[in-house]
Each structure stands twice: as structure tokens, then as C-alpha cells.
Short mmCIF file of C-alpha atoms and ligand atoms in Angstrom, two decimals:
data_model
loop_
_atom_site.label_atom_id
_atom_site.label_comp_id
_atom_site.label_asym_id
_atom_site.label_seq_id
_atom_site.Cartn_x
_atom_site.Cartn_y
_atom_site.Cartn_z
CA UNK A 1 19.71 19.05 -35.38
CA UNK A 2 19.62 16.44 -38.16
CA UNK A 3 23.05 15.21 -37.16
CA UNK A 4 21.91 14.40 -33.66
CA UNK A 5 18.76 12.87 -34.98
CA UNK A 6 20.79 10.68 -37.37
CA UNK A 7 22.92 9.69 -34.38
CA UNK A 8 19.89 8.84 -32.30
CA UNK A 9 18.47 6.59 -34.98
CA UNK A 10 21.78 4.74 -35.38
CA UNK A 11 21.98 4.01 -31.69
CA UNK A 12 18.62 2.36 -31.35
CA UNK A 13 19.21 -1.29 -30.39
CA UNK A 14 17.38 -4.15 -32.15
CA UNK A 15 15.79 -5.91 -29.16
CA UNK A 16 12.76 -4.24 -27.52
CA UNK A 17 14.04 -5.08 -24.06
CA UNK A 18 17.19 -3.01 -24.73
CA UNK A 19 15.21 0.14 -25.37
CA UNK A 20 12.98 2.52 -23.34
CA UNK A 21 9.51 2.23 -24.74
CA UNK A 22 7.48 5.01 -23.03
CA UNK A 23 3.65 4.94 -23.01
CA UNK A 24 3.68 8.53 -24.26
CA UNK A 25 5.93 9.11 -27.20
CA UNK A 26 6.34 11.28 -30.25
CA UNK A 27 4.91 9.21 -33.13
CA UNK A 28 1.54 7.97 -32.05
CA UNK A 29 -0.24 8.44 -35.48
CA UNK A 30 2.31 6.19 -37.05
CA UNK A 31 2.49 3.52 -34.36
CA UNK A 32 -1.31 3.34 -34.29
CA UNK A 33 -1.34 2.71 -37.98
CA UNK A 34 1.37 0.10 -37.83
CA UNK A 35 -0.49 -1.67 -34.89
CA UNK A 36 -3.66 -1.83 -36.97
CA UNK A 37 -1.73 -3.59 -39.74
CA UNK A 38 -0.16 -5.89 -37.09
CA UNK A 39 -3.60 -6.74 -35.67
CA UNK A 40 -4.95 -7.31 -39.17
CA UNK A 41 -2.05 -9.62 -40.00
CA UNK A 42 -2.68 -11.58 -36.77
CA UNK A 43 -6.37 -11.91 -37.80
CA UNK A 44 -5.18 -13.43 -41.04
CA UNK A 45 -2.99 -15.93 -39.24
CA UNK A 46 0.28 -14.26 -40.38
CA UNK A 47 2.48 -14.32 -37.33
CA UNK A 48 5.53 -13.13 -39.34
CA UNK A 49 3.75 -9.97 -40.60
CA UNK A 50 2.24 -9.45 -37.13
CA UNK A 51 5.72 -9.45 -35.65
CA UNK A 52 7.14 -7.21 -38.38
CA UNK A 53 4.63 -4.41 -37.86
CA UNK A 54 4.71 -4.81 -34.01
CA UNK A 55 8.51 -4.51 -33.98
CA UNK A 56 8.44 -1.41 -36.29
CA UNK A 57 5.88 0.19 -34.02
CA UNK A 58 7.94 -0.67 -30.90
CA UNK A 59 11.11 0.82 -32.43
CA UNK A 60 9.28 4.05 -33.25
CA UNK A 61 7.99 4.36 -29.73
CA UNK A 62 11.54 4.62 -28.48
CA UNK A 63 12.45 7.53 -30.88
CA UNK A 64 13.16 10.71 -28.87
CA UNK A 65 11.72 12.99 -31.51
CA UNK A 66 8.82 13.28 -33.96
CA UNK A 67 9.55 11.92 -37.38
CA UNK A 68 9.54 14.46 -40.21
CA UNK A 69 10.64 12.37 -43.11
CA UNK A 70 10.73 8.67 -44.04
CA UNK A 71 14.49 9.07 -44.52
CA UNK A 72 14.92 9.27 -40.88
CA UNK A 73 13.91 5.60 -40.43
CA UNK A 74 16.36 4.19 -42.97
CA UNK A 75 18.88 3.14 -40.23
CA UNK A 76 16.31 1.94 -37.79
CA UNK A 77 15.97 -1.84 -37.13
CA UNK A 78 12.74 -3.49 -38.29
CA UNK A 79 11.51 -0.50 -40.24
CA UNK A 80 11.66 -2.05 -43.70
CA UNK A 81 9.88 -1.56 -46.98
CA UNK A 82 6.27 -2.15 -46.00
CA UNK A 83 6.52 -0.13 -42.79
CA UNK A 84 8.26 2.62 -44.66
CA UNK A 85 5.36 3.00 -47.08
CA UNK A 86 2.99 3.36 -44.19
CA UNK A 87 5.32 5.87 -42.48
CA UNK A 88 5.70 7.89 -45.66
CA UNK A 89 1.98 8.09 -46.45
CA UNK A 90 1.21 9.22 -42.92
CA UNK A 91 3.92 11.84 -42.89
CA UNK A 92 2.86 13.13 -46.30
CA UNK A 93 -0.98 12.69 -46.36
CA UNK A 94 -1.83 12.27 -42.71
CA UNK A 95 -3.42 8.86 -43.46
CA UNK A 96 -2.30 5.52 -44.97
CA UNK A 97 -4.61 4.07 -47.62
CA UNK A 98 -3.94 0.46 -46.62
CA UNK A 99 -4.74 1.12 -43.00
CA UNK A 100 -7.98 2.83 -43.94
CA UNK A 101 -8.96 -0.09 -46.16
CA UNK A 102 -8.16 -2.59 -43.41
CA UNK A 103 -10.15 -0.56 -40.78
CA UNK A 104 -13.21 -0.57 -43.05
CA UNK A 105 -13.05 -4.17 -44.03
CA UNK A 106 -15.77 -6.53 -42.80
CA UNK A 107 -13.24 -9.21 -41.79
CA UNK A 108 -11.17 -6.82 -39.62
CA UNK A 109 -14.28 -5.29 -37.93
CA UNK A 110 -15.92 -8.64 -37.22
CA UNK A 111 -12.64 -10.19 -35.96
CA UNK A 112 -12.03 -7.28 -33.74
CA UNK A 113 -15.56 -7.42 -32.23
CA UNK A 114 -15.42 -11.21 -31.78
CA UNK A 115 -11.92 -11.40 -30.30
CA UNK A 116 -12.84 -8.68 -27.83
CA UNK A 117 -15.06 -11.24 -26.09
CA UNK A 118 -13.52 -12.96 -23.05
CA UNK A 119 -12.67 -16.53 -24.05
CA UNK A 120 -12.59 -15.94 -27.81
CA UNK A 121 -9.25 -16.18 -29.54
CA UNK A 122 -8.35 -15.60 -33.17
CA UNK A 123 -8.87 -19.23 -34.16
CA UNK A 124 -12.39 -19.32 -32.74
CA UNK A 125 -13.28 -15.93 -34.17
CA UNK A 126 -12.01 -16.93 -37.61
CA UNK A 127 -14.03 -20.13 -37.56
CA UNK A 128 -17.16 -18.21 -36.62
CA UNK A 129 -16.48 -15.67 -39.32
CA UNK A 130 -16.26 -18.44 -41.93
CA UNK A 131 -19.55 -19.81 -40.60
CA UNK A 132 -21.12 -16.44 -41.29
CA UNK A 133 -20.93 -14.74 -37.88
CA UNK A 134 -20.35 -10.95 -38.23
CA UNK A 135 -21.42 -9.42 -35.02
CA UNK A 136 -22.11 -10.18 -31.39
CA UNK A 137 -25.84 -10.47 -32.06
CA UNK A 138 -25.17 -13.27 -34.56
CA UNK A 139 -23.79 -15.27 -31.63
CA UNK A 140 -27.17 -15.78 -30.17
CA UNK A 141 -27.75 -18.43 -32.82
CA UNK A 142 -24.63 -20.34 -31.67
CA UNK A 143 -26.05 -20.42 -28.06
CA UNK A 144 -25.37 -23.97 -27.15
CA UNK A 145 -21.99 -24.10 -28.87
CA UNK A 146 -20.50 -21.34 -26.62
CA UNK A 147 -18.12 -22.38 -23.84
CA UNK A 148 -18.96 -21.33 -20.25
CA UNK A 149 -16.13 -18.79 -20.49
CA UNK A 150 -17.56 -17.30 -23.71
CA UNK A 151 -21.07 -17.18 -22.26
CA UNK A 152 -19.76 -15.23 -19.27
CA UNK A 153 -17.83 -12.98 -21.66
CA UNK A 154 -20.95 -12.14 -23.64
CA UNK A 155 -23.05 -11.73 -20.50
CA UNK A 156 -20.67 -9.10 -19.13
CA UNK A 157 -19.60 -7.75 -22.50
CA UNK A 158 -20.39 -4.12 -21.91
CA UNK A 159 -18.65 -3.89 -18.50
CA UNK A 160 -15.62 -5.75 -19.78
CA UNK A 161 -15.28 -3.43 -22.76
CA UNK A 162 -14.76 -0.50 -20.39
CA UNK A 163 -11.26 -0.14 -19.10
CA UNK A 164 -10.42 -0.74 -15.47
CA UNK A 165 -9.18 2.44 -13.75
CA UNK A 166 -6.26 2.41 -11.36
CA UNK A 167 -8.60 3.25 -8.50
CA UNK A 168 -10.79 0.23 -9.37
CA UNK A 169 -7.68 -1.98 -9.58
CA UNK A 170 -6.95 -0.80 -6.00
CA UNK A 171 -10.36 -1.91 -4.89
CA UNK A 172 -9.93 -5.32 -6.57
CA UNK A 173 -6.55 -5.57 -4.77
CA UNK A 174 -8.20 -5.09 -1.38
CA UNK A 175 -10.89 -7.69 -2.26
CA UNK A 176 -8.34 -10.31 -3.46
CA UNK A 177 -5.94 -9.67 -0.59
CA UNK A 178 -8.80 -9.92 1.96
CA UNK A 179 -9.88 -13.31 0.54
CA UNK A 180 -6.28 -14.76 0.37
CA UNK A 181 -5.27 -13.35 3.77
CA UNK A 182 -8.32 -14.92 5.45
CA UNK A 183 -6.59 -18.24 4.84
CA UNK A 184 -2.87 -17.28 4.89
CA UNK A 185 -2.41 -13.93 6.77
CA UNK A 186 1.16 -13.29 5.47
CA UNK A 187 0.57 -14.36 1.84
CA UNK A 188 2.33 -12.09 -0.64
CA UNK A 189 0.09 -10.56 -3.28
CA UNK A 190 1.53 -8.34 -5.94
CA UNK A 191 -0.36 -6.45 -8.69
CA UNK A 192 1.36 -7.15 -11.99
CA UNK A 193 0.42 -6.54 -15.69
CA UNK A 194 -0.02 -3.08 -17.08
CA UNK A 195 -0.76 -1.41 -13.74
CA UNK A 196 2.74 -2.45 -12.44
CA UNK A 197 4.15 -0.71 -15.49
CA UNK A 198 2.44 2.48 -14.45
CA UNK A 199 -0.50 2.35 -16.86
CA UNK A 200 -3.49 4.36 -15.60
CA UNK A 201 -6.02 1.88 -17.00
CA UNK A 202 -6.17 -1.67 -18.19
CA UNK A 203 -8.34 -4.41 -19.68
CA UNK A 204 -8.00 -6.52 -16.51
CA UNK A 205 -6.16 -6.67 -13.19
CA UNK A 206 -3.32 -9.21 -12.81
CA UNK A 207 -1.99 -10.59 -9.49
CA UNK A 208 0.93 -12.74 -8.54
CA UNK A 209 0.66 -14.77 -5.29
CA UNK A 210 3.43 -16.49 -3.36
CA UNK A 211 4.66 -17.50 0.05
CA UNK A 212 7.98 -18.96 1.41
CA UNK A 213 6.18 -21.99 2.67
CA UNK A 214 4.96 -23.99 -0.39
CA UNK A 215 2.45 -25.85 1.81
CA UNK A 216 0.69 -22.59 2.51
CA UNK A 217 0.04 -22.20 -1.22
CA UNK A 218 -1.51 -25.64 -1.61
CA UNK A 219 -5.18 -25.26 -2.52
CA UNK A 220 -5.04 -21.58 -1.46
CA UNK A 221 -6.30 -20.22 -4.81
CA UNK A 222 -9.37 -22.44 -4.99
CA UNK A 223 -10.26 -21.74 -1.35
CA UNK A 224 -9.88 -18.01 -1.71
CA UNK A 225 -11.97 -17.86 -4.92
CA UNK A 226 -14.65 -20.10 -3.39
CA UNK A 227 -14.68 -17.76 -0.36
CA UNK A 228 -15.22 -14.74 -2.65
CA UNK A 229 -17.80 -16.71 -4.57
CA UNK A 230 -19.71 -17.35 -1.36
CA UNK A 231 -19.85 -13.59 -0.77
CA UNK A 232 -21.37 -13.12 -4.22
CA UNK A 233 -18.26 -11.41 -5.60
CA UNK A 234 -17.39 -13.86 -8.35
CA UNK A 235 -19.35 -13.82 -11.65
CA UNK A 236 -17.17 -16.41 -13.43
CA UNK A 237 -13.95 -18.37 -12.76
CA UNK A 238 -11.92 -21.20 -13.88
CA UNK A 239 -8.70 -22.48 -12.34
CA UNK A 240 -6.00 -23.97 -14.50
CA UNK A 241 -4.01 -26.40 -12.33
CA UNK A 242 -0.27 -26.08 -12.02
CA UNK A 243 1.45 -28.17 -14.67
CA UNK A 244 4.29 -30.21 -13.22
CA UNK A 245 6.01 -30.70 -16.54
CA UNK A 246 5.64 -27.34 -18.11
CA UNK A 247 7.27 -27.05 -21.45
CA UNK A 248 10.66 -25.37 -21.33
CA UNK A 249 9.78 -23.53 -24.53
CA UNK A 250 9.73 -19.74 -24.41
CA UNK A 251 6.06 -19.11 -24.26
CA UNK A 252 4.48 -21.70 -22.11
CA UNK A 253 4.02 -21.20 -18.41
CA UNK A 254 2.81 -23.78 -15.93
CA UNK A 255 1.72 -21.85 -12.85
CA UNK A 256 -1.61 -22.39 -11.25
CA UNK A 257 -3.76 -19.63 -12.71
CA UNK A 258 -7.33 -18.49 -12.08
CA UNK A 259 -9.11 -16.53 -14.86
CA UNK A 260 -12.07 -14.78 -13.40
CA UNK A 261 -14.70 -12.12 -13.65
CA UNK A 262 -15.25 -10.25 -10.36
CA UNK A 263 -18.26 -8.16 -9.36
CA UNK A 264 -16.54 -5.02 -8.17
CA UNK A 265 -18.62 -2.87 -5.84
CA UNK A 266 -19.08 0.60 -7.29
CA UNK A 267 -18.05 3.39 -4.98
CA UNK A 268 -20.67 5.67 -6.53
CA UNK A 269 -22.97 3.86 -9.00
CA UNK A 270 -23.73 5.88 -12.06
CA UNK A 271 -27.25 7.09 -12.03
CA UNK A 272 -28.86 7.53 -15.41
CA UNK A 273 -30.01 11.01 -16.16
CA UNK A 274 -33.78 11.65 -15.99
CA UNK A 275 -33.66 12.35 -19.73
CA UNK A 276 -32.14 8.99 -20.59
CA UNK A 277 -34.85 7.26 -18.55
CA UNK A 278 -37.55 8.98 -20.59
CA UNK A 279 -36.02 7.91 -23.89
CA UNK A 280 -35.25 4.31 -22.92
CA UNK A 281 -37.12 3.18 -19.86
CA UNK A 282 -35.34 -0.13 -19.56
CA UNK A 283 -31.88 1.30 -20.07
CA UNK A 284 -31.44 2.26 -16.42
CA UNK A 285 -31.78 -1.25 -14.98
CA UNK A 286 -28.12 -2.02 -15.47
CA UNK A 287 -26.86 1.40 -14.62
CA UNK A 288 -28.66 1.17 -11.19
CA UNK A 289 -26.83 -1.88 -10.09
CA UNK A 290 -23.99 -1.17 -7.72
CA UNK A 291 -21.33 -3.35 -9.22
CA UNK A 292 -19.18 -3.55 -12.32
CA UNK A 293 -17.81 -6.75 -13.90
CA UNK A 294 -13.99 -6.71 -14.00
CA UNK A 295 -11.59 -9.36 -15.40
CA UNK A 296 -9.09 -10.55 -12.91
CA UNK A 297 -6.15 -13.03 -13.33
CA UNK A 298 -4.63 -14.68 -10.34
CA UNK A 299 -1.32 -16.55 -10.67
CA UNK A 300 0.30 -18.62 -7.88
CA UNK A 301 4.05 -19.37 -8.04
CA UNK A 302 6.58 -21.08 -5.71
CA UNK A 303 8.66 -18.66 -3.79
CA UNK A 304 11.81 -19.72 -5.60
CA UNK A 305 10.28 -18.69 -8.99
CA UNK A 306 8.82 -15.48 -7.77
CA UNK A 307 11.22 -13.10 -9.53
CA UNK A 308 10.82 -14.88 -12.86
CA UNK A 309 7.06 -14.94 -12.54
CA UNK A 310 7.02 -11.29 -11.56
CA UNK A 311 9.04 -10.42 -14.61
CA UNK A 312 6.94 -12.65 -16.90
CA UNK A 313 3.61 -11.28 -15.73
CA UNK A 314 4.60 -7.57 -15.78
CA UNK A 315 4.62 -7.42 -19.52
CA UNK A 316 4.06 -5.91 -21.94
CA UNK A 317 3.59 -8.96 -24.20
CA UNK A 318 5.98 -7.55 -26.72
CA UNK A 319 8.60 -6.73 -24.13
CA UNK A 320 8.36 -10.29 -22.77
CA UNK A 321 8.68 -11.75 -26.23
CA UNK A 322 11.70 -9.63 -26.93
CA UNK A 323 13.35 -10.33 -23.57
CA UNK A 324 13.01 -14.11 -24.21
CA UNK A 325 14.35 -13.72 -27.77
CA UNK A 326 17.25 -11.67 -26.47
CA UNK A 327 17.97 -14.26 -23.80
CA UNK A 328 17.91 -17.06 -26.32
CA UNK A 329 19.89 -15.52 -29.17
CA UNK A 330 22.23 -13.21 -27.41
CA UNK A 331 22.73 -14.84 -24.00
CA UNK A 332 22.05 -18.44 -25.04
CA UNK A 333 19.75 -18.74 -22.07
CA UNK A 334 16.14 -19.79 -22.06
CA UNK A 335 13.88 -17.51 -19.97
CA UNK A 336 10.29 -18.06 -18.92
CA UNK A 337 8.07 -17.39 -15.89
CA UNK A 338 9.73 -20.28 -13.99
CA UNK A 339 13.38 -19.46 -14.35
CA UNK A 340 16.43 -18.73 -16.55
CA UNK A 341 18.12 -21.73 -17.99
CA UNK A 342 21.47 -22.27 -19.49
CA UNK A 343 20.92 -24.08 -22.78
CA UNK A 344 24.49 -23.95 -23.98
CA UNK A 345 25.72 -26.68 -21.67
CA UNK A 346 23.32 -29.15 -23.14
CA UNK A 347 21.99 -27.69 -26.30
CA UNK A 348 21.85 -30.84 -28.39
CA UNK A 349 20.42 -32.95 -25.56
CA UNK A 350 17.74 -30.29 -25.22
CA UNK A 351 16.78 -30.60 -28.83
CA UNK A 352 16.83 -34.33 -29.13
CA UNK A 353 15.91 -35.76 -25.77
CA UNK A 354 12.69 -34.10 -24.68
CA UNK A 355 12.19 -36.42 -21.72
CA UNK A 356 15.39 -35.38 -20.08
CA UNK A 357 14.48 -31.71 -20.63
CA UNK A 358 13.03 -31.08 -17.24
CA UNK A 359 15.90 -32.68 -15.40
CA UNK A 360 18.40 -30.59 -17.40
CA UNK A 361 16.44 -27.46 -16.74
CA UNK A 362 16.48 -28.24 -13.03
CA UNK A 363 20.20 -28.75 -12.89
CA UNK A 364 21.00 -25.56 -14.84
CA UNK A 365 18.43 -23.30 -13.25
CA UNK A 366 19.89 -20.01 -12.09
CA UNK A 367 18.54 -19.56 -8.57
CA UNK A 368 16.90 -16.24 -7.75
CA UNK A 369 18.64 -13.89 -5.38
CA UNK A 370 18.21 -14.80 -1.73
CA UNK A 371 16.54 -11.53 -0.55
CA UNK A 372 12.87 -11.87 0.20
CA UNK A 373 10.55 -10.96 -2.63
P1 LIG B 1 -3.88 -4.77 -20.11
O1 LIG B 1 -4.43 -5.67 -19.07
O2 LIG B 1 -4.57 -4.93 -21.46
O3 LIG B 1 -3.95 -3.35 -19.62
O4 LIG B 1 -2.37 -4.99 -20.39
P2 LIG B 1 -1.39 -6.03 -19.73
O5 LIG B 1 -0.03 -5.70 -20.13
O6 LIG B 1 -1.65 -6.11 -18.26
O7 LIG B 1 -1.73 -7.43 -20.45
P3 LIG B 1 -2.33 -8.71 -19.86
O8 LIG B 1 -3.21 -8.48 -18.72
O9 LIG B 1 -2.94 -9.43 -21.01
O10 LIG B 1 -1.08 -9.62 -19.38
C1 LIG B 1 -0.21 -9.20 -18.44
C2 LIG B 1 1.10 -9.74 -18.74
O11 LIG B 1 1.21 -11.10 -18.31
C3 LIG B 1 1.38 -9.74 -20.22
O12 LIG B 1 2.17 -8.74 -20.56
C4 LIG B 1 2.12 -11.00 -20.42
C5 LIG B 1 1.79 -11.84 -19.28
N1 LIG B 1 0.84 -12.95 -19.60
C6 LIG B 1 -0.40 -12.92 -20.01
N2 LIG B 1 -0.93 -14.15 -20.14
C7 LIG B 1 0.06 -14.95 -19.83
C8 LIG B 1 0.19 -16.36 -19.89
O13 LIG B 1 -0.68 -17.16 -20.06
N3 LIG B 1 1.45 -16.78 -19.44
C9 LIG B 1 2.48 -15.99 -19.12
N4 LIG B 1 3.67 -16.44 -18.78
N5 LIG B 1 2.37 -14.68 -19.18
C10 LIG B 1 1.19 -14.16 -19.54
MG1 LIG B 2 -3.49 -6.82 -17.49
#
């Protein structure tokens, strides 16, 4: 009934981490549209508009019913004027003009293509766009100016564009565990990211690695990746060292991390059909190879930080952002992948004396529960 729908909308909390946000929900046409506007805003460097549309979309995902009228969003948090226009047009016409214009714009299309390359963020893509780059083929002229990461991203572009299935993620897990366990047999390896949230496919596979004995973790990541590399399973990698004085801000994270592209053995390589071979004789070369390039992120954390790192790397990105905002504004605590810190006790010191920050964080850190991870 409309009364119970009204009640439902009035009860939706403002922070994303206070709501259920199911993968399958009732308003996909609208949330897809809002997310295009969010992406477009981020391509234009407008963080505020990106957040606005992302929050509106996130709120609608938690609605337990399909919207029928724009009136129904009037009490919802974050669903203000601009989002309401989008919602109304989609409900009434099935499409939103602004979204269609954005989707067809050269800037949006180029930025989407460029940022889909591993190693290319919005800033780089925007600079390239201003230099006249419109598509991937234009990048060949930039050859020498590409980073090693971007070169690898381009080289394996087609594979990396395909999503990783849950089954493939399982194979990656065996490969990664095998490499790590050959050095530390009882190392703990947990798949994080979207797969830990139950997604059936993802753009990469994320792992968190820990051990009660910190010594066992020393150099482990580099050794294990070199071991895999020796077996021909690594197409690209770079290890970001652990940063001792990570910033206590909400977004930074100082864990040792390996960003890699792994050659995943195909269980059954796709054979091109005889017809395809006739049309494009060279096409089948790649299809005949028995591996697929897959993006894999490996994160190492001290045992004492395991629960925070697990929470931080499980995602989604928006959930993490909301959880940290909730911690800060409602609980007056600062949360990141290293711990949960009480900022109230020393708020002014935190703001004004950066150098003492780490020390303060240490002394106010809430220790994780004592059970084993
Ligand atoms: P996917 O891979 O597209 O299917 O979706 P997710 O949710 O696995 O996204 P992904 O792989 O980009 O990142 C996994 C989670 O890890 C993400 O929700 C937030 C977190 N994360 C990603 N990069 C960083 C980082 O540099 N630092 C921290 N603390 N967390 C990160
Ligand atoms: Mg992921």
C-alpha cells in the first residue's frame, strides 16, 4: 500500500553502511542512469556531483519496491532536485535526456575507454583527451610516454575487459595460495573485494594475506610473486612497499600491495569456429592460447590489523566511504584499513600537530578481538 511505501521511504537511513544494498534490486533503470551521471561528473573532476549521484543511486538500491512516481522519493536522503529530474523522466518517458546526451558525448566515451585501461586514472585520461587522444588506437602515437603499467594494460586490454568469473577467481586463489604456501605453509590467504560480497564476476581478484608471526610476512610477497613469475604465470607486477607512516586520513592505506596481471591457465581454451577462421585468418592466434590475463591485487597486513584490512578491502568502494564517514561524523572515530581510532580524545592535537599523529593513533587504537582471523 502507499502508506507502507511512505513508511519505508521515511525509514531509510542516511549513511550507506546503515542500509542493505542488494546487488539485485527494484530500480535498476534509474540507478544505472544516476551512475552514468556520477561517472560523467567524475570525468569532469566534480567530486561533489559524483558523490551526489552515487549517494542517490545507493539509496534507491535499498528501496524494497519499484518506484512508480517521483513523489515517492521526496522523503529519501540524497534524492534532491537534480536526481529527481532524472527519476521523473525515466519513470515517465523511460529515458532521461541528459543521460542520453552524456552517453553520446565524445568526452564521456573517450574518458570511459581510456580509464578502462589498467594504470590510467581520470587525471591521465583527461590530459590525454586534451592532447587530442580519443581512442585506444590514438595511444600508439604516445608509445614512449606510457608507463610500464599502462603498456601492460594496453597489451592485455581485451582480456582485462572481460569479467573474471567466480570459477576463474577460484583458480587464481589456488595459484596464489600455492605460491605463498611454498614459502610459509600456514600463511592465511583470504579472497576479498567483490567476490567476498558474493558477486558472481568482477574486474579483478583481490586477496588479503596475513600471519601471526610478522617475521613470516617479511619479504613474502616479493618472493611469492617472483616464484610465480619464474613459472611464467606473471604478465606484469609492481609491489608498493608498506609505508611506515601511513596517513591517518580516511582514504590512505599503507599496506604492502602487489598490483599484478596473472596468466590464468584456461580450463578449456575457446577454439574459434571454422567460419571465423575463414573470415579472419589471424583472429584465432589469440584464441588458441591456453591462458587468459587476469588482474590480481595482493595485500599483506600485520595480524593485528587483519580485521580492519579485511573490512577495508571487501568494499564496495561506496560502502567503505560511507562507513568511514559514519565513523567520523557519528562515532567520532577514524576508520581505515589499519584500525579504528578515537579522535575525540585528541581532536585538536590531531588537526594541528601532524607529527604527533602516528603516536596518538597508536595510543588510541582499538585492538581487534583476540580470536584468530
Ligand atoms: P570489482 O573488482 O570491480 O568486481 O569490484 P571490487 O568491489 O572488488 O572493487 P576493487 O577490486 O576495485 O576493490 C576492492 C575493494 O578494495 C574496494 O571496494 C575498496 C578496496 N580498495 C581498492 N583499492 C584500495 C586501496 O588502494 N586502498 C584501500 N584501503 N582499499 C582499496
Ligand atoms: Mg575486485
